[in-house]
């Protein structure tokens, strides 16, 4: 893993950074635990087939989509260190508020608007799913 220098943009190897971090762990009983055979939340981290990622307009969040797990993972990003912490996983079929998420099957690309809307294209659904951030860690499914 590498770290990017904020002023020069140069990448340097970082021995502290590794794939064995909070965001590559599985969640079991409310705790993140190592699981190298990831197949999704509860079985492992849901980013098999990582297809695309985008930073939010302010750079405080990273949105990643998985073509195999049909989901979008949201990470909080530390502005100083660049460290990532997972805050939300939204999957095709999840219940968000009163709506069931649809359109994420085969998630292949992601876009973020300046107003905080998140758009994910799901090629198997042949759809674009839209979300609006409603709190620090929650999103509403718009359709």
Coordinates of N, CA, C and O in Angstrom, one line a residue:
X1 N 0.8 -1.2 0.0 CA 0.0 0.0 0.0 C 0.9 1.2 0.0 O 2.0 1.2 0.4
X2 N 0.3 2.3 -0.5 CA 1.1 3.6 -0.6 C 0.3 4.7 0.0 O -0.9 4.7 0.2
X3 N 1.1 5.7 0.4 CA 0.5 7.0 0.8 C 0.9 8.1 -0.2 O 1.9 8.1 -0.7
X4 N -0.1 9.0 -0.3 CA 0.2 10.1 -1.3 C 0.5 11.4 -0.5 O -0.2 11.8 0.5
X5 N 1.6 12.1 -0.8 CA 2.0 13.3 -0.2 C 1.0 14.4 -0.6 O 0.7 14.6 -1.8
X6 N 0.4 15.1 0.3 CA -0.7 16.0 0.0 C -0.2 17.2 -0.8 O -1.0 17.7 -1.7
X7 N 1.0 17.6 -0.7 CA 1.5 18.8 -1.5 C 2.0 18.4 -2.9 O 1.6 19.0 -3.9
X8 N 2.9 17.4 -2.9 CA 3.5 17.0 -4.2 C 2.7 16.0 -5.0 O 2.9 15.8 -6.2
X9 N 1.9 15.2 -4.3 CA 1.2 14.1 -5.0 C 2.0 12.8 -5.1 O 1.5 11.9 -5.7
X10 N 3.2 12.8 -4.7 CA 4.1 11.7 -4.8 C 3.6 10.5 -4.0 O 3.2 10.7 -2.8
X11 N 3.7 9.3 -4.5 CA 3.4 8.1 -3.7 C 4.6 7.5 -3.1 O 5.6 7.4 -3.8
X12 N 4.5 7.1 -1.8 CA 5.6 6.4 -1.2 C 5.0 5.1 -0.5 O 3.9 5.1 0.0
X13 N 5.8 4.1 -0.5 CA 5.4 2.8 0.1 C 5.2 3.1 1.6 O 6.0 3.8 2.3
X14 N 4.1 2.5 2.2 CA 3.9 2.6 3.6 C 3.7 1.2 4.2 O 2.8 0.5 4.0
X15 N 4.7 0.9 5.1 CA 4.6 -0.5 5.7 C 3.4 -0.6 6.7 O 3.0 -1.7 7.0
X16 N 2.9 0.6 7.2 CA 1.8 0.5 8.1 C 0.5 0.2 7.4 O -0.4 -0.4 8.0
X17 N 0.4 0.6 6.1 CA -0.8 0.3 5.4 C -0.8 -1.1 4.8 O 0.2 -1.6 4.3
X18 N -1.9 -1.8 5.0 CA -1.9 -3.2 4.5 C -3.4 -3.5 4.1 O -4.3 -2.7 4.4
X19 N -3.6 -4.6 3.6 CA -5.0 -5.1 3.3 C -5.6 -5.6 4.5 O -6.8 -5.8 4.5
X20 N -4.9 -5.8 5.6 CA -5.5 -6.3 6.8 C -5.9 -5.1 7.7 O -5.3 -4.9 8.8
X21 N -6.9 -4.3 7.2 CA -7.3 -3.1 8.0 C -8.8 -3.2 8.2 O -9.5 -4.2 7.8
X22 N -9.4 -2.3 8.9 CA -10.8 -2.3 9.3 C -11.7 -2.5 8.0 O -12.7 -3.1 8.1
X23 N -11.3 -1.8 6.9 CA -12.2 -1.9 5.8 C -12.0 -3.1 4.9 O -12.7 -3.3 3.9
X24 N -11.1 -4.0 5.3 CA -11.0 -5.3 4.6 C -11.4 -6.4 5.6 O -11.0 -7.6 5.4
X25 N -12.1 -6.1 6.6 CA -12.5 -7.1 7.6 C -14.0 -7.4 7.4 O -14.8 -6.7 6.7
X26 N -14.4 -8.5 8.0 CA -15.9 -8.9 8.0 C -16.5 -8.4 9.3 O -15.8 -8.3 10.3
X27 N -17.8 -8.1 9.3 CA -18.5 -7.7 10.5 C -19.2 -8.9 11.0 O -20.1 -9.5 10.4
X28 N -18.9 -9.3 12.3 CA -19.6 -10.4 12.9 C -19.9 -10.0 14.3 O -19.0 -9.5 15.1
X29 N -21.2 -10.0 14.7 CA -21.6 -9.7 16.1 C -21.2 -8.2 16.4 O -20.8 -8.0 17.5
X30 N -21.3 -7.3 15.4 CA -21.0 -5.9 15.7 C -19.5 -5.6 15.7 O -19.1 -4.5 15.8
X31 N -18.6 -6.6 15.5 CA -17.2 -6.4 15.5 C -16.6 -6.7 14.2 O -17.0 -7.7 13.5
X32 N -15.6 -6.0 13.7 CA -14.9 -6.3 12.5 C -13.9 -7.4 12.8 O -13.0 -7.2 13.7
X33 N -13.9 -8.5 12.1 CA -13.0 -9.6 12.3 C -12.4 -10.0 10.9 O -13.1 -9.9 9.9
X34 N -11.2 -10.5 10.9 CA -10.5 -10.9 9.7 C -11.3 -12.1 9.0 O -11.7 -13.0 9.7
X35 N -11.4 -12.0 7.7 CA -12.0 -13.1 6.9 C -11.5 -13.0 5.5 O -12.1 -12.2 4.7
X36 N -10.5 -13.7 5.2 CA -9.9 -13.6 3.8 C -10.8 -14.1 2.7 O -10.6 -13.8 1.6
X37 N -11.9 -14.9 3.0 CA -12.8 -15.4 1.9 C -14.0 -14.5 1.9 O -15.1 -15.0 2.2
X38 N -13.9 -13.3 1.5 CA -15.0 -12.3 1.6 C -16.0 -12.6 0.6 O -15.8 -12.8 -0.6
X39 N -17.3 -12.7 1.0 CA -18.4 -12.8 0.1 C -19.5 -11.8 0.4 O -20.6 -11.9 -0.1
X40 N -19.3 -10.9 1.3 CA -20.3 -9.9 1.7 C -20.4 -9.8 3.2 O -19.8 -10.6 3.9
X41 N -21.1 -8.8 3.6 CA -21.2 -8.5 5.0 C -21.7 -9.8 5.8 O -22.6 -10.4 5.3
X42 N -21.1 -10.1 6.9 CA -21.4 -11.3 7.6 C -20.5 -12.4 7.1 O -20.1 -13.3 7.9
X43 N -20.2 -12.5 5.9 CA -19.3 -13.5 5.4 C -17.9 -13.0 5.0 O -17.0 -13.7 4.6
X44 N -17.8 -11.7 5.0 CA -16.5 -11.0 4.6 C -16.9 -9.7 3.9 O -18.0 -9.3 3.8
X45 N -15.9 -9.0 3.5 CA -16.1 -7.7 3.0 C -16.6 -7.7 1.6 O -16.1 -8.4 0.7
X46 N -17.7 -6.9 1.3 CA -18.4 -7.0 0.0 C -17.8 -6.2 -1.1 O -18.6 -5.3 -1.7
X47 N -16.6 -6.4 -1.5 CA -16.1 -5.7 -2.7 C -15.4 -6.6 -3.6 O -14.4 -6.3 -4.3
X48 N -15.9 -7.8 -3.7 CA -15.4 -8.7 -4.8 C -15.8 -8.1 -6.1 O -16.9 -7.7 -6.3
X49 N -14.9 -8.0 -7.0 CA -15.2 -7.5 -8.3 C -15.3 -5.9 -8.2 O -16.2 -5.4 -8.8
X50 N -14.4 -5.3 -7.4 CA -14.4 -3.8 -7.4 C -14.4 -3.3 -8.8 O -13.5 -3.6 -9.5
X51 N -15.4 -2.5 -9.1 CA -15.6 -2.0 -10.5 C -15.2 -0.5 -10.6 O -14.7 -0.1 -11.6
X52 N -15.5 0.3 -9.6 CA -15.2 1.7 -9.7 C -15.3 2.3 -8.3 O -15.8 1.8 -7.4
X53 N -14.7 3.5 -8.2 CA -14.7 4.3 -7.0 C -14.6 5.8 -7.3 O -14.1 6.2 -8.3
X54 N -15.2 6.6 -6.4 CA -15.2 8.0 -6.5 C -15.1 8.7 -5.1 O -15.7 8.2 -4.2
X55 N -14.4 9.8 -5.1 CA -14.4 10.6 -3.9 C -15.5 11.5 -3.9 O -15.9 12.0 -5.0
X56 N -16.1 11.9 -2.7 CA -17.1 12.9 -2.6 C -16.5 14.2 -3.0 O -15.3 14.4 -3.1
X57 N -17.3 15.2 -3.3 CA -16.9 16.5 -3.7 C -15.9 17.1 -2.8 O -14.8 17.6 -3.2
X58 N -16.1 17.0 -1.5 CA -15.2 17.5 -0.5 C -14.0 16.6 -0.1 O -13.1 17.0 0.6
X59 N -14.1 15.4 -0.6 CA -13.0 14.4 -0.4 C -13.1 13.7 0.9 O -12.2 12.8 1.2
X60 N -14.2 13.9 1.7 CA -14.3 13.2 3.0 C -14.8 11.8 2.9 O -14.8 11.1 3.9
X61 N -15.3 11.4 1.8 CA -15.9 10.1 1.6 C -15.4 9.4 0.3 O -15.2 10.1 -0.7
X62 N -15.3 8.1 0.4 CA -15.0 7.3 -0.8 C -16.1 6.3 -1.0 O -16.5 5.7 -0.1
X63 N -16.6 6.3 -2.3 CA -17.7 5.4 -2.7 C -17.1 4.4 -3.6 O -16.5 4.7 -4.6
X64 N -17.3 3.1 -3.3 CA -16.8 2.0 -4.1 C -18.0 1.1 -4.5 O -18.8 0.8 -3.7
X65 N -18.0 0.6 -5.7 CA -19.0 -0.3 -6.2 C -18.5 -1.6 -6.6 O -17.4 -1.7 -7.1
X66 N -19.3 -2.7 -6.3 CA -18.8 -4.1 -6.6 C -19.8 -4.7 -7.6 O -21.0 -4.8 -7.4
X67 N -19.2 -5.1 -8.8 CA -20.0 -5.8 -9.8 C -20.5 -7.2 -9.4 O -21.5 -7.6 -9.7
X68 N -19.7 -7.9 -8.5 CA -20.0 -9.2 -8.1 C -20.9 -9.2 -6.9 O -21.8 -10.1 -6.8
X69 N -20.8 -8.3 -6.0 CA -21.6 -8.2 -4.8 C -22.8 -7.3 -4.9 O -23.5 -7.1 -4.0
X70 N -22.9 -6.6 -6.0 CA -24.0 -5.7 -6.3 C -24.3 -4.8 -5.2 O -25.4 -4.7 -4.6
X71 N -23.2 -4.0 -4.8 CA -23.4 -3.1 -3.7 C -22.5 -1.9 -3.9 O -21.7 -1.8 -4.8
X72 N -22.7 -0.9 -3.0 CA -21.9 0.3 -2.9 C -21.4 0.3 -1.5 O -22.2 0.2 -0.5
X73 N -20.1 0.5 -1.3 CA -19.5 0.6 0.1 C -19.1 2.1 0.3 O -18.5 2.7 -0.6
X74 N -19.4 2.6 1.4 CA -19.1 4.0 1.7 C -18.0 4.0 2.8 O -18.2 3.4 3.8
X75 N -17.0 4.8 2.6 CA -15.9 4.9 3.5 C -15.7 6.4 3.9 O -15.8 7.2 3.1
X76 N -15.5 6.6 5.2 CA -15.1 7.9 5.7 C -13.6 8.0 5.4 O -12.9 7.0 5.7
X77 N -13.1 9.1 4.9 CA -11.7 9.3 4.6 C -11.1 10.4 5.5 O -11.6 11.5 5.5
X78 N -10.0 10.1 6.2 CA -9.3 11.0 7.0 C -8.5 11.9 6.1 O -7.7 11.5 5.3
X79 N -8.8 13.2 6.2 CA -8.1 14.2 5.3 C -6.6 14.3 5.5 O -5.9 14.5 4.6
X80 N -6.1 14.0 6.7 CA -4.7 14.1 7.0 C -4.0 12.9 6.6 O -3.0 13.0 5.8
X81 N -4.4 11.7 7.0 CA -3.7 10.5 6.7 C -4.2 9.7 5.5 O -3.5 8.9 5.0
X82 N -5.4 10.0 5.1 CA -6.0 9.3 4.0 C -6.6 7.9 4.4 O -7.1 7.2 3.6
X83 N -6.5 7.6 5.7 CA -7.0 6.4 6.2 C -8.5 6.3 5.9 O -9.3 7.3 6.0
X84 N -9.0 5.1 5.6 CA -10.4 4.8 5.3 C -11.1 4.0 6.4 O -10.5 3.1 7.0
X85 N -12.3 4.4 6.7 CA -13.1 3.6 7.7 C -14.5 3.4 7.1 O -15.2 4.3 6.7
X86 N -14.9 2.1 7.0 CA -16.2 1.8 6.4 C -17.3 2.4 7.3 O -17.3 2.3 8.5
X87 N -18.3 3.0 6.6 CA -19.4 3.6 7.4 C -20.8 3.0 6.9 O -21.7 3.0 7.7
X88 N -20.8 2.5 5.7 CA -22.1 2.0 5.2 C -21.9 1.1 4.0 O -21.0 1.3 3.2
X89 N -22.7 0.1 3.9 CA -22.8 -0.8 2.8 C -24.2 -0.9 2.3 O -25.1 -1.2 3.1
X90 N -24.5 -0.6 1.1 CA -25.8 -0.6 0.5 C -25.8 -1.6 -0.6 O -25.1 -1.6 -1.5
X91 N -26.7 -2.6 -0.5 CA -26.8 -3.7 -1.4 C -28.2 -3.7 -2.2 O -29.2 -3.2 -1.6
X92 N -28.1 -4.3 -3.3 CA -29.3 -4.5 -4.1 C -30.3 -5.3 -3.2 O -29.9 -6.3 -2.7
X93 N -31.5 -4.8 -3.0 CA -32.5 -5.6 -2.2 C -32.5 -5.1 -0.8 O -33.4 -5.5 0.0
X94 N -31.6 -4.3 -0.3 CA -31.7 -3.7 1.1 C -32.9 -2.8 1.2 O -33.3 -2.2 0.3
X95 N -33.3 -2.7 2.5 CA -34.4 -1.8 2.8 C -33.8 -0.5 3.4 O -33.0 -0.6 4.3
X96 N -34.0 0.6 2.7 CA -33.6 1.9 3.2 C -34.8 2.7 3.4 O -35.5 3.1 2.5
X97 N -35.1 2.9 4.7 CA -36.4 3.6 5.0 C -37.6 2.7 4.6 O -37.6 1.6 4.9
X98 N -38.4 3.3 3.8 CA -39.6 2.6 3.4 C -39.4 2.0 2.0 O -40.3 1.3 1.5
X99 N -38.2 2.1 1.4 CA -38.0 1.7 0.0 C -37.0 0.5 0.0 O -36.1 0.5 0.8
X100 N -37.2 -0.4 -1.0 CA -36.2 -1.4 -1.2 C -35.3 -1.0 -2.4 O -35.8 -0.6 -3.4
X101 N -34.0 -1.1 -2.1 CA -33.0 -0.7 -3.1 C -33.1 -1.6 -4.3 O -33.1 -2.8 -4.2
X102 N -33.1 -1.0 -5.5 CA -33.1 -1.8 -6.7 C -32.2 -1.0 -7.7 O -32.1 0.2 -7.6
X103 N -31.6 -1.7 -8.6 CA -30.7 -1.1 -9.6 C -29.2 -1.3 -9.4 O -28.4 -0.8 -10.2
X104 N -28.8 -2.0 -8.3 CA -27.4 -2.2 -8.0 C -26.9 -3.5 -8.6 O -25.7 -3.8 -8.4
X105 N -27.7 -4.4 -9.1 CA -27.2 -5.7 -9.6 C -26.2 -5.4 -10.7 O -26.4 -4.8 -11.7
X106 N -25.0 -5.9 -10.4 CA -23.9 -5.7 -11.4 C -23.4 -4.3 -11.4 O -23.0 -3.8 -12.4
X107 N -23.3 -3.7 -10.2 CA -22.9 -2.3 -10.1 C -21.5 -2.1 -10.8 O -20.5 -2.8 -10.4
X108 N -21.4 -1.2 -11.7 CA -20.2 -1.0 -12.5 C -19.6 0.4 -12.5 O -18.4 0.6 -12.8
X109 N -20.4 1.4 -12.2 CA -19.9 2.7 -12.1 C -20.6 3.5 -11.1 O -21.7 3.2 -10.7
X110 N -19.9 4.6 -10.6 CA -20.5 5.5 -9.6 C -20.2 6.9 -9.9 O -19.1 7.2 -10.4
X111 N -21.1 7.8 -9.6 CA -20.9 9.2 -9.7 C -21.5 9.9 -8.5 O -22.4 9.4 -7.9
X112 N -20.9 11.1 -8.1 CA -21.3 11.8 -7.0 C -21.5 13.2 -7.4 O -20.7 13.8 -8.1
X113 N -22.7 13.8 -7.1 CA -23.0 15.2 -7.4 C -22.5 16.1 -6.3 O -22.3 15.7 -5.2
X114 N -22.4 17.4 -6.6 CA -22.0 18.4 -5.7 C -23.0 18.5 -4.5 O -22.7 18.9 -3.4
X115 N -24.3 18.2 -4.8 CA -25.4 18.3 -3.8 C -25.4 17.1 -2.9 O -26.2 17.0 -2.0
X116 N -24.5 16.1 -3.1 CA -24.5 14.9 -2.2 C -25.2 13.7 -2.7 O -25.3 12.7 -2.0
X117 N -25.8 13.8 -3.9 CA -26.4 12.6 -4.5 C -25.4 11.7 -5.0 O -24.4 12.0 -5.5
X118 N -25.7 10.4 -4.9 CA -24.9 9.3 -5.3 C -25.6 8.5 -6.4 O -26.8 8.2 -6.2
X119 N -25.0 8.3 -7.5 CA -25.6 7.6 -8.6 C -24.8 6.3 -8.9 O -23.5 6.4 -9.1
X120 N -25.4 5.2 -9.0 CA -24.7 3.9 -9.3 C -25.4 3.2 -10.5 O -26.6 3.1 -10.5
X121 N -24.6 2.9 -11.5 CA -25.1 2.1 -12.6 C -25.0 0.6 -12.4 O -23.9 0.2 -12.1
X122 N -26.1 -0.1 -12.5 CA -26.1 -1.5 -12.4 C -26.3 -2.2 -13.7 O -27.5 -2.0 -14.2
X123 N -25.4 -2.8 -14.3 CA -25.5 -3.3 -15.7 C -26.5 -4.5 -15.8 O -27.2 -4.7 -16.8
X124 N -26.5 -5.3 -14.7 CA -27.5 -6.5 -14.8 C -28.9 -6.0 -14.6 O -29.8 -6.6 -15.2
X125 N -29.1 -4.9 -13.9 CA -30.4 -4.3 -13.8 C -30.7 -3.4 -14.9 O -31.9 -3.0 -15.1
X126 N -29.7 -3.0 -15.7 CA -29.9 -2.0 -16.7 C -30.6 -0.8 -16.1 O -31.6 -0.3 -16.7
X127 N -30.0 -0.3 -15.0 CA -30.6 0.8 -14.3 C -29.6 1.7 -13.6 O -28.4 1.3 -13.5
X128 N -30.0 2.9 -13.2 CA -29.2 3.8 -12.4 C -29.9 4.0 -11.1 O -31.1 4.4 -11.1
X129 N -29.3 3.6 -10.0 CA -29.9 3.8 -8.7 C -29.4 5.2 -8.2 O -28.2 5.5 -8.3
X130 N -30.3 5.9 -7.6 CA -29.9 7.2 -7.0 C -30.2 7.2 -5.5 O -31.2 6.7 -5.0
X131 N -29.2 7.9 -4.8 CA -29.3 8.0 -3.3 C -29.0 9.4 -2.9 O -28.3 10.1 -3.6
X132 N -29.6 9.8 -1.8 CA -29.3 11.1 -1.2 C -28.8 10.9 0.2 O -29.5 10.1 1.0
X133 N -27.8 11.5 0.6 CA -27.3 11.4 1.9 C -28.2 12.2 2.9 O -28.6 13.3 2.6
X134 N -28.6 11.5 4.0 CA -29.6 12.1 4.9 C -29.0 12.3 6.3 O -29.6 13.0 7.1
X135 N -27.9 11.7 6.6 CA -27.1 11.9 7.8 C -25.7 11.5 7.6 O -25.3 11.1 6.5
X136 N -24.9 11.6 8.6 CA -23.5 11.3 8.5 C -23.2 9.9 7.9 O -22.3 9.7 7.2
X137 N -24.1 8.9 8.2 CA -23.9 7.5 7.8 C -25.1 6.9 7.1 O -25.0 5.8 6.7
X138 N -26.1 7.7 6.8 CA -27.3 7.1 6.2 C -27.6 7.8 4.9 O -27.4 9.0 4.7
X139 N -28.2 7.0 4.0 CA -28.7 7.4 2.7 C -30.1 7.0 2.5 O -30.6 6.0 3.0
X140 N -30.8 7.8 1.7 CA -32.2 7.5 1.2 C -32.1 7.0 -0.2 O -31.3 7.6 -1.0
X141 N -32.8 6.0 -0.5 CA -32.9 5.5 -1.9 C -34.0 6.3 -2.6 O -35.1 6.4 -2.2
X142 N -33.6 6.9 -3.7 CA -34.5 7.8 -4.5 C -35.1 7.1 -5.6 O -36.1 7.5 -6.1
X143 N -34.5 6.0 -6.1 CA -35.1 5.2 -7.2 C -34.0 4.9 -8.2 O -32.9 5.2 -8.1

